[in-house]
Short mmCIF file of C-alpha atoms and ligand atoms in Angstrom, two decimals:
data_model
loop_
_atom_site.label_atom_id
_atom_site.label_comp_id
_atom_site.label_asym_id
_atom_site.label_seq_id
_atom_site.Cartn_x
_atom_site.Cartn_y
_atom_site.Cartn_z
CA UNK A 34 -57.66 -99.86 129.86
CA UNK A 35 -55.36 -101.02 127.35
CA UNK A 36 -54.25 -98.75 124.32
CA UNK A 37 -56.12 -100.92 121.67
CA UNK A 38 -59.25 -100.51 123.28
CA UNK A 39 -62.49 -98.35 122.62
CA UNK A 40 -64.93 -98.59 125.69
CA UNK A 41 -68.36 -97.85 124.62
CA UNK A 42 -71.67 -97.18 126.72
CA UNK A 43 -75.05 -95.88 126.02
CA UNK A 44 -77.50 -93.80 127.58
CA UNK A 45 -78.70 -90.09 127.97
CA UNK A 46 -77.41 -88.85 131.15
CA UNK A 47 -73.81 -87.65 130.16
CA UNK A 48 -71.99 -87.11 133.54
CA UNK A 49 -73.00 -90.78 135.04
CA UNK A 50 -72.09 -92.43 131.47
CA UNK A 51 -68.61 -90.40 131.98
CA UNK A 52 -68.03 -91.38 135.60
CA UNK A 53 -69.18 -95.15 134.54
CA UNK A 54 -66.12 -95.05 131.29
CA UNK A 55 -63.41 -93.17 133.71
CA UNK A 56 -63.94 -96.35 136.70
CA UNK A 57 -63.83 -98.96 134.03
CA UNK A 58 -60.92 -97.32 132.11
CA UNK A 59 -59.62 -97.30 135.67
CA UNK A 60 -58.35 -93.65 134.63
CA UNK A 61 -57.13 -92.82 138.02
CA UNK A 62 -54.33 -95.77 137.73
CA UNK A 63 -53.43 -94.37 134.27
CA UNK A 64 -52.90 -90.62 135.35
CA UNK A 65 -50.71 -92.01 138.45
CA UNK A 66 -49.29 -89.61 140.76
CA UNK A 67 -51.83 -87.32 142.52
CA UNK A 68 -50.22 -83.88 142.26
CA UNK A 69 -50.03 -84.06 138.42
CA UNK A 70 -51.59 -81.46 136.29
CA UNK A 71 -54.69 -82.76 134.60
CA UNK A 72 -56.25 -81.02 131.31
CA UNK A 73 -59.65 -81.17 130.32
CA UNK A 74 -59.54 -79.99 126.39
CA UNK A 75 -63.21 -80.11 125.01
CA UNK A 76 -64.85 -78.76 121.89
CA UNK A 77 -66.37 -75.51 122.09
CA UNK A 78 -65.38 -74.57 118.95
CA UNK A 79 -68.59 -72.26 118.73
CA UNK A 80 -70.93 -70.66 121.37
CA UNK A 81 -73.77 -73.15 120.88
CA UNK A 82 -75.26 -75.58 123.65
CA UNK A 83 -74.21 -78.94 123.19
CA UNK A 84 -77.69 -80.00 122.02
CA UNK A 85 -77.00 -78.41 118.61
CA UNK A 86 -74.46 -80.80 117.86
CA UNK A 87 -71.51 -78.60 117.80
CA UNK A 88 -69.98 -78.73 121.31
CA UNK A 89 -68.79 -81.22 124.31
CA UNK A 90 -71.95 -81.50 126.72
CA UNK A 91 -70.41 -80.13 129.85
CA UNK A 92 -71.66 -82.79 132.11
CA UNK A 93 -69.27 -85.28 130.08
CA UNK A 94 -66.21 -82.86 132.51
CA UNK A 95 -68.79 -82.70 135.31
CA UNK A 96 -68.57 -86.60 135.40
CA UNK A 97 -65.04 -86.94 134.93
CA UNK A 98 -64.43 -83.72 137.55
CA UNK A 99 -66.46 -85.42 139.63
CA UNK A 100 -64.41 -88.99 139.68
CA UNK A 101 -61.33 -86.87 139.36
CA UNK A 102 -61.93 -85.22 142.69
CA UNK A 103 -63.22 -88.45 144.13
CA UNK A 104 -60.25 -90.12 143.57
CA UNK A 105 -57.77 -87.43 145.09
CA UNK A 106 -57.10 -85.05 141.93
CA UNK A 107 -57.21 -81.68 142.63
CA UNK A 108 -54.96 -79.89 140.09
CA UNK A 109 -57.47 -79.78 137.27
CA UNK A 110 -58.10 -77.21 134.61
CA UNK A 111 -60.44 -76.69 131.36
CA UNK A 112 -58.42 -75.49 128.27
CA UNK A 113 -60.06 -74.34 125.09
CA UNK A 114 -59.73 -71.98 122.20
CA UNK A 115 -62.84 -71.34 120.13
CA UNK A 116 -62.32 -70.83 116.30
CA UNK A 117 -61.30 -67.30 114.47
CA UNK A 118 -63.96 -65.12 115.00
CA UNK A 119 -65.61 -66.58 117.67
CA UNK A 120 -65.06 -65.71 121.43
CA UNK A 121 -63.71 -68.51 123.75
CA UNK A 122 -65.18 -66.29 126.95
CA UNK A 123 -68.89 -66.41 125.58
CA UNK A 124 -68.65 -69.96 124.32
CA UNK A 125 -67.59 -70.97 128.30
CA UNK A 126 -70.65 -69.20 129.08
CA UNK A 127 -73.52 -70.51 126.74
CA UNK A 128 -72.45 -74.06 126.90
CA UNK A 129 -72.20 -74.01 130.49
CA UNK A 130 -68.67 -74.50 130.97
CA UNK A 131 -68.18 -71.23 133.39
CA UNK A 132 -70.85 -72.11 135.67
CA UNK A 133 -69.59 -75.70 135.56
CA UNK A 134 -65.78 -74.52 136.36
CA UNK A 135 -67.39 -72.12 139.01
CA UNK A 136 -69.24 -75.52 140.86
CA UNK A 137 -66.38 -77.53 140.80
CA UNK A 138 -64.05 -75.14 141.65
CA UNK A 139 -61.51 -75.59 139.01
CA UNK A 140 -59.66 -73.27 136.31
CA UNK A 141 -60.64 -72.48 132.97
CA UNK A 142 -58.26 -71.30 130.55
CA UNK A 143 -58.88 -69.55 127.39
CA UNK A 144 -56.29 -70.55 125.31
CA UNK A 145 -57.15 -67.36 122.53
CA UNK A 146 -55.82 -64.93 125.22
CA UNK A 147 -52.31 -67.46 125.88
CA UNK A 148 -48.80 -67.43 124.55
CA UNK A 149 -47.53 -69.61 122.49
CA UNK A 150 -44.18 -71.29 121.64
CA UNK A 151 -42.69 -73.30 117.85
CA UNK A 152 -42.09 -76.47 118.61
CA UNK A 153 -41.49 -79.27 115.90
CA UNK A 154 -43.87 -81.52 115.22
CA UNK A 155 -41.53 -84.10 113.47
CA UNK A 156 -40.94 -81.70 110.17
CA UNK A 157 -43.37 -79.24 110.66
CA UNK A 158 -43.22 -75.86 112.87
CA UNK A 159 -45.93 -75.49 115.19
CA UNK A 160 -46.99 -72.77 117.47
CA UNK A 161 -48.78 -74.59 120.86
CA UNK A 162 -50.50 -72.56 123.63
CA UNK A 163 -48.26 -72.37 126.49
CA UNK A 164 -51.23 -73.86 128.66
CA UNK A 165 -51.98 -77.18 127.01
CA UNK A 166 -48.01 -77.53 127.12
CA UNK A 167 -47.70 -77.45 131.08
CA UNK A 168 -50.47 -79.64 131.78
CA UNK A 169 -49.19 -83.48 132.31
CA UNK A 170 -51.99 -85.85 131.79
CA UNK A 171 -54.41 -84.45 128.92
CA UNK A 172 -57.77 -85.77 128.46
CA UNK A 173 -59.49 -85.12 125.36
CA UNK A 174 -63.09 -84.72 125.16
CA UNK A 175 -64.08 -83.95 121.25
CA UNK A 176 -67.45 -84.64 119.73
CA UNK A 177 -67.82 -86.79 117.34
CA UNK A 178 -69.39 -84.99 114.33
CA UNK A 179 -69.40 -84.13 110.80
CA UNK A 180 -66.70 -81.39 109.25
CA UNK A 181 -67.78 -79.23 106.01
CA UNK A 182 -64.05 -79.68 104.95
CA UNK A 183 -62.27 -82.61 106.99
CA UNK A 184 -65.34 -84.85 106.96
CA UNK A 185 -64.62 -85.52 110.46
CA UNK A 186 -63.79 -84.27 113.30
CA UNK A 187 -62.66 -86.17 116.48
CA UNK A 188 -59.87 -86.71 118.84
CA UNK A 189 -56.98 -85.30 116.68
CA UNK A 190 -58.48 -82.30 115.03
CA UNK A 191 -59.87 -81.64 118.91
CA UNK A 192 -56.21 -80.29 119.37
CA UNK A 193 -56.59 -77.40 116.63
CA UNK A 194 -58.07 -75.28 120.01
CA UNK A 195 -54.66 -75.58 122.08
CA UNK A 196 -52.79 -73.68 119.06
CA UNK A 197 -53.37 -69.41 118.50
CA UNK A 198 -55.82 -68.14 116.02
CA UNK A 199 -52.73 -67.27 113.94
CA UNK A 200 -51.96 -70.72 113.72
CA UNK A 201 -55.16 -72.36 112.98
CA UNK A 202 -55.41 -69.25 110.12
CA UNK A 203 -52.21 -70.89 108.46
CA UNK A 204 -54.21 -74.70 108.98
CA UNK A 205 -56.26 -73.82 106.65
CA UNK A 206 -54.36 -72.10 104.27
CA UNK A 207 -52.45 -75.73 104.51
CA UNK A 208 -55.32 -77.67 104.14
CA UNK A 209 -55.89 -78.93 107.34
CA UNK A 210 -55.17 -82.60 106.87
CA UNK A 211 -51.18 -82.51 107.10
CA UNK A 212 -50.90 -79.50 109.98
CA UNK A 213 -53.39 -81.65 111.87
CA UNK A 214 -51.60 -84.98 111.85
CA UNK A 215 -48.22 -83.37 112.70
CA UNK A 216 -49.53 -81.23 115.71
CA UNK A 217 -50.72 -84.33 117.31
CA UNK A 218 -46.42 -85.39 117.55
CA UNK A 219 -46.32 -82.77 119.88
CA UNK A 220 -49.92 -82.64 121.89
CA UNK A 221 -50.60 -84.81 124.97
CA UNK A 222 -53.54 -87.42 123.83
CA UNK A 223 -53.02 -89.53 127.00
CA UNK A 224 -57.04 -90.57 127.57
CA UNK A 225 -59.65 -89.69 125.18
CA UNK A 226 -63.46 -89.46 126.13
CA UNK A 227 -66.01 -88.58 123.04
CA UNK A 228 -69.15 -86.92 123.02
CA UNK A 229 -71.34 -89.15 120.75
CA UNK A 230 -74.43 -87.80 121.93
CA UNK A 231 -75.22 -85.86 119.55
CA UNK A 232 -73.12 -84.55 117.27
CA UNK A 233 -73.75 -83.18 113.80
CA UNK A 234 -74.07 -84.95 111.02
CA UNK A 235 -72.29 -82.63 108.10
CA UNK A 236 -70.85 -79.10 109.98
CA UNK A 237 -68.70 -78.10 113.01
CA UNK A 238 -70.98 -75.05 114.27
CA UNK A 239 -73.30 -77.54 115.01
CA UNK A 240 -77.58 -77.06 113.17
CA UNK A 241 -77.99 -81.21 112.39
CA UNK A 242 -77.30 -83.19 115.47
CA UNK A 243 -77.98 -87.09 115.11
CA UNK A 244 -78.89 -88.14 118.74
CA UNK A 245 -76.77 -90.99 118.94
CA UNK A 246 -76.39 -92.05 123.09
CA UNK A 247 -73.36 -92.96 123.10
CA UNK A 248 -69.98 -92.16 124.44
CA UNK A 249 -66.66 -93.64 123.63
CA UNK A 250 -63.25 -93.86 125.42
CA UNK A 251 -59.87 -94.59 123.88
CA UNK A 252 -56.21 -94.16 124.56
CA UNK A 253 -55.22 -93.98 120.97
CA UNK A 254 -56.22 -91.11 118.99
CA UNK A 255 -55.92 -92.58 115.38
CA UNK A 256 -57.65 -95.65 116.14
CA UNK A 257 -60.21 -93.53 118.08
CA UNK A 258 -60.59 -91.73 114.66
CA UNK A 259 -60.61 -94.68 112.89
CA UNK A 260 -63.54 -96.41 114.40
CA UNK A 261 -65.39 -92.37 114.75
CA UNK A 262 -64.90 -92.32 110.48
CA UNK A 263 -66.47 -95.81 110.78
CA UNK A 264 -69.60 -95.40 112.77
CA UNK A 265 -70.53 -92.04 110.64
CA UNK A 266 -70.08 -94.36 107.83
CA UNK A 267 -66.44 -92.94 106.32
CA UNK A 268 -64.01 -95.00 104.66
CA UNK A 269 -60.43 -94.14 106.57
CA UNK A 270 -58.97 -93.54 103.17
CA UNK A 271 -61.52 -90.57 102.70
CA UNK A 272 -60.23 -88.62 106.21
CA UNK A 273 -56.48 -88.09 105.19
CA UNK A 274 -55.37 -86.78 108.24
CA UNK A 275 -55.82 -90.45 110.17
CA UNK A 276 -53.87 -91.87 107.43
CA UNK A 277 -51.14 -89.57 108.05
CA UNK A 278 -51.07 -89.31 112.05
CA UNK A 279 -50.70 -93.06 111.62
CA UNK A 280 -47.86 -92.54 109.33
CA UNK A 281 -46.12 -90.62 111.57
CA UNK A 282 -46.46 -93.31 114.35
CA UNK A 283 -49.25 -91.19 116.20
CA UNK A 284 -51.55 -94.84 116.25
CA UNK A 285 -53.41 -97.43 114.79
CA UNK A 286 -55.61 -96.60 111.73
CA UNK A 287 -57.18 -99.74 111.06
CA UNK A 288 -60.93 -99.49 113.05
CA UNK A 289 -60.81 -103.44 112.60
CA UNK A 290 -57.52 -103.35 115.17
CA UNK A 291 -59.85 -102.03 117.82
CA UNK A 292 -60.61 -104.32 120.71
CA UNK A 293 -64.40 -102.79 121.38
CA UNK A 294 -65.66 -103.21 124.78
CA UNK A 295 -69.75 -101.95 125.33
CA UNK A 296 -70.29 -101.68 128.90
CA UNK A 297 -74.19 -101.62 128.42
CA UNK A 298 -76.39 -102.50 125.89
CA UNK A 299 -77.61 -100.04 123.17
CA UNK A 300 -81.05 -101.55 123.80
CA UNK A 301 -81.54 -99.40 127.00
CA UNK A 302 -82.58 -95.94 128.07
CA UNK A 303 -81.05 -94.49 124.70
CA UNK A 304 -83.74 -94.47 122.52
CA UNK A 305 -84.91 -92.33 119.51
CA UNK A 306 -86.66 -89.67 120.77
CA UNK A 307 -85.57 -89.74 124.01
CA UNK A 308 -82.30 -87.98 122.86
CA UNK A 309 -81.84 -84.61 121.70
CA UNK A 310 -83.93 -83.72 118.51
CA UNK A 311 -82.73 -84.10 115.66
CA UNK A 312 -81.97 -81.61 112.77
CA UNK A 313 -83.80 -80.57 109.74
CA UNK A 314 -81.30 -82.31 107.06
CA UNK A 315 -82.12 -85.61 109.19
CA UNK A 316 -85.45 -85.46 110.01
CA UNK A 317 -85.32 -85.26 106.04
CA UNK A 318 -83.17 -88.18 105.72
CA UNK A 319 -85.75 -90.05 108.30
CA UNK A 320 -88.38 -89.98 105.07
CA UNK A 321 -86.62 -93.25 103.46
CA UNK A 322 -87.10 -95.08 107.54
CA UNK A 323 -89.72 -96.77 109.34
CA UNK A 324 -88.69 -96.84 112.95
CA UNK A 325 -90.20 -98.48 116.13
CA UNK A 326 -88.60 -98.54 119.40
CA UNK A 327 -84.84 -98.26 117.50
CA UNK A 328 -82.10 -97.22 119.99
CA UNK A 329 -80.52 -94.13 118.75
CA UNK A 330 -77.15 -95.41 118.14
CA UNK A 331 -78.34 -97.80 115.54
CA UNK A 332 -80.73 -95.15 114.33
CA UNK A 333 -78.05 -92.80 113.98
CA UNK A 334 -75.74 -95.34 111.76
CA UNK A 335 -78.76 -95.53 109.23
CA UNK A 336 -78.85 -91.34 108.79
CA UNK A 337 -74.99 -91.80 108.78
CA UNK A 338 -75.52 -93.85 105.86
CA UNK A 339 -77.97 -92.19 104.11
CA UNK A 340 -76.19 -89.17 104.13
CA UNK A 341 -73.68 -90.80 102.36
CA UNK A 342 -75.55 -91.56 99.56
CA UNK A 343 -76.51 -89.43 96.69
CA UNK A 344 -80.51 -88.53 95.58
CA UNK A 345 -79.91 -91.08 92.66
CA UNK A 346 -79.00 -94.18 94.91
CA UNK A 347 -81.92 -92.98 97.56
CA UNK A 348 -84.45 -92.67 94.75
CA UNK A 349 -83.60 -96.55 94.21
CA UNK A 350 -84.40 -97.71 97.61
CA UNK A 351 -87.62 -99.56 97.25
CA UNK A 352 -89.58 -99.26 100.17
CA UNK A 353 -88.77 -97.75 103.54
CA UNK A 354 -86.00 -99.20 105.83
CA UNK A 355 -87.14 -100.67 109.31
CA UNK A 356 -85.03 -99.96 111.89
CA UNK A 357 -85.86 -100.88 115.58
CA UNK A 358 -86.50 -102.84 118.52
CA UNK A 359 -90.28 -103.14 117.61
CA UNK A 360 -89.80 -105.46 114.21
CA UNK A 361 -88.30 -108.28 116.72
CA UNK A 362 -89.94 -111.45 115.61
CA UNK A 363 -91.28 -110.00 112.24
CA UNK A 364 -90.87 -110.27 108.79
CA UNK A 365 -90.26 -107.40 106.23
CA UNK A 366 -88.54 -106.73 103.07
CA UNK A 367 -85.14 -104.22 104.09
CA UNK A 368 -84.15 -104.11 107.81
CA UNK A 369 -81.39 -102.80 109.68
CA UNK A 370 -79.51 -103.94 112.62
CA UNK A 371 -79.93 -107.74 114.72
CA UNK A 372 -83.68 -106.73 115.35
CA UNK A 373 -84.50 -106.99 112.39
CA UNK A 374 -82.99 -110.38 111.08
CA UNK A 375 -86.35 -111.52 110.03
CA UNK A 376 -86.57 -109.67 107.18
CA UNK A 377 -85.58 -110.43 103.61
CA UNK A 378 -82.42 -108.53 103.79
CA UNK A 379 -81.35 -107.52 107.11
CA UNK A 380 -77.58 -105.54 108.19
CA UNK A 381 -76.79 -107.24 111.10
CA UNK A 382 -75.07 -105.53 113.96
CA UNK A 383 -76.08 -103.95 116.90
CA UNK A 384 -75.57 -101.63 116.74
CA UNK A 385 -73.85 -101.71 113.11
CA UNK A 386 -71.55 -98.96 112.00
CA UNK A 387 -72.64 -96.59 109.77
CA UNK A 388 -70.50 -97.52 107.05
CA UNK A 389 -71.87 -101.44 107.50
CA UNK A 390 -75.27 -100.40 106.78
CA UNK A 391 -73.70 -98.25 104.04
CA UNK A 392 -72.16 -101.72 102.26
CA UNK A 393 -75.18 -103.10 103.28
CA UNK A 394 -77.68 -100.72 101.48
CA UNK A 395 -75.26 -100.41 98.43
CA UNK A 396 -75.50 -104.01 98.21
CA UNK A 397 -79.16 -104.30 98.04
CA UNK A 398 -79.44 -102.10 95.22
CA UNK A 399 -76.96 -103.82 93.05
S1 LIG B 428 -80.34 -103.94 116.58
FE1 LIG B 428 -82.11 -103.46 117.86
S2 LIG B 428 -81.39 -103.58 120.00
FE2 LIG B 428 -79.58 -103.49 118.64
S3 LIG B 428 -79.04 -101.35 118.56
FE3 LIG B 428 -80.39 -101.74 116.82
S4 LIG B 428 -82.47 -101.27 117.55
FE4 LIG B 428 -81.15 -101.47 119.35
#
């Protein structure tokens, strides 16, 4: 897998969809030598099942374990740190990440009970967990979702669980954008694997998952954040931290750089419904849709793009939007994605990001 790639596929069973990314990404070639010391860092920032939107679905590291061990790595551990005030040990335990370390037989480290050393992170101080510092090939499994402060949270803010809790206390207290981009400097982001299954659509602890069936790999965090902002329908300029990892020569932040490679269609098992269910703020947001047979990812760009927009641009929409593989072949006023090029006005894409069928819906009401 080259370092400008994403690799996309879709589909609702998580640990075959991993397995599938890690054989194409030919990960095994990537790590290299056998012996090496191989991090799994997901997002359990909270002690909520996966299905809420907040945290990594733990048979995304059950498929990767599983090709890890296959392909002669043994040395593998699971690091994470929840947030202040939540408890690492019970969030290993709800979403299914002790029983999962237990099966496989490999460690689990809870990086709130680690030390910690300064290092700098190209002008800034920054206390890192001992832990995430010894491992040698780090693979990064955040979920793709929406941040109350941040906007988004992917691959780089991922690495805000390998610090203490004293450090992500003074985060904040910076703003979180700068302390973010500068950790990365000194954090291994050598193969990235996201959770776009769910994840929610406005909050970290998770209450409004968008069942999306998708997962992405990349090898470059910023432009893995880049095309993330994209798909939940951001503008890069609105998530300042990308801007600034890029800056400091972390990666690409232009999503249009991306060489995107699906390695199914969307059109398949992953459809609406099928996924997990979806939260109250989007089954609200689903009023201003008509959908038949959509696949989620597409589905999930349109509430991506709804969210976006205030009550005064939604009250303009005339008419509900069709989404979905069941308006093939028909005609209609306002459609999104390539099933819908019959209508009137159609986004094209399929799927489209959520910030095309953002443009596109602005566009229709002006
Ligand atoms: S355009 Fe149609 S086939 Fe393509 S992702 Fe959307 S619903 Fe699925």
């Amino acid at each position: 897998m080259e370092k400008n790639e994403i690799l996309v596929v879709y589909g609702v069973h998580p640990a075959e969809m991993a397995g599938k990314i890690a054989e194409e990404a030919r990960l095994a070639e990537l790590i290299g030598d056998k012996k090496k010391r191989i991090g799994l860092k997901p997002n359990l920032v909270v002690a909520r099942p996966a299905e809420e939107g907040a945290t990594t679905h733990p048979e995304i590291a059950a498929g990767l374990i599983d090709y890890l061990q296959k392909n002669g790595f043994t040395n593998i551990v699971i690091l994470e740190g929840s947030w202040v005030g939540d408890n690492t040990q019970d969030a290993f335990r709800n979403c299914g990440y002790a029983e999962l370390a237990r099966q496989k037989k490999v460690e689990l480290i809870d990086t709130q009970l680690d030390k910690a050393k300064p290092y700098d992170c190209k002008g800034m101080k920054i206390e890192i967990c001992d832990s995430a510092r010894a491992v040698e090939f780090m693979i990064n499994l955040p979920v793709m979702k929406g941040h109350c402060q941040t906007l988004l949270t992917c691959a780089l803010k991922n690495n805000k669980g390998i610090i203490p809790d004293r450090e992500k206390r003074r985060f904040h207290s910076l703003g979180l954008h700068k302390p973010i981009a500068h950790l990365n400097t000194a954090v291994r982001n050598d193969f990235i694997l996201v959770d776009g299954i769910c994840g929610d659509l406005d909050f970290e602890e998770g209450g409004n998952p968008v069942p999306a069936g998708r997962i992405f790999a990349a090898r470059d965090p910023v432009l893995c954040d880049a095309w993330a902002a994209e798909q939940m329908g951001y503008a890069v300029s609105e998530i300042p931290y990308i801007g600034l990892a890029e800056k400091l020569g972390l990666g690409v932040g232009d999503p249009k750089k991306a060489a995107v490679r699906e390695l199914n269609q969307p059109g398949g098992a992953a459809k609406v419904g099928k996924a997990a269910q979806p939260g109250g703020k989007v089954r609200e947001l689903a009023q201003y849709v008509e959908e038949a047979e959509a696949c989620s990812a597409c589905y999930a760009a349109l509430i991506f793009a709804l969210s976006r927009m205030d009550r005064n641009e939604l009250a303009r929409l005339k008419g509900k939007i069709a989404i979905g593989q069941g308006f093939r072949g028909k005609k209609g006023v306002l459609g999104v994605g390539r099933c819908t090029q019959g209508f009137t006005a159609s986004c094209p894409g399929c799927p489209p990001s959520g910030a095309e069928v953002l443009g596109f819906l602005r566009e229709q009401m002006n």
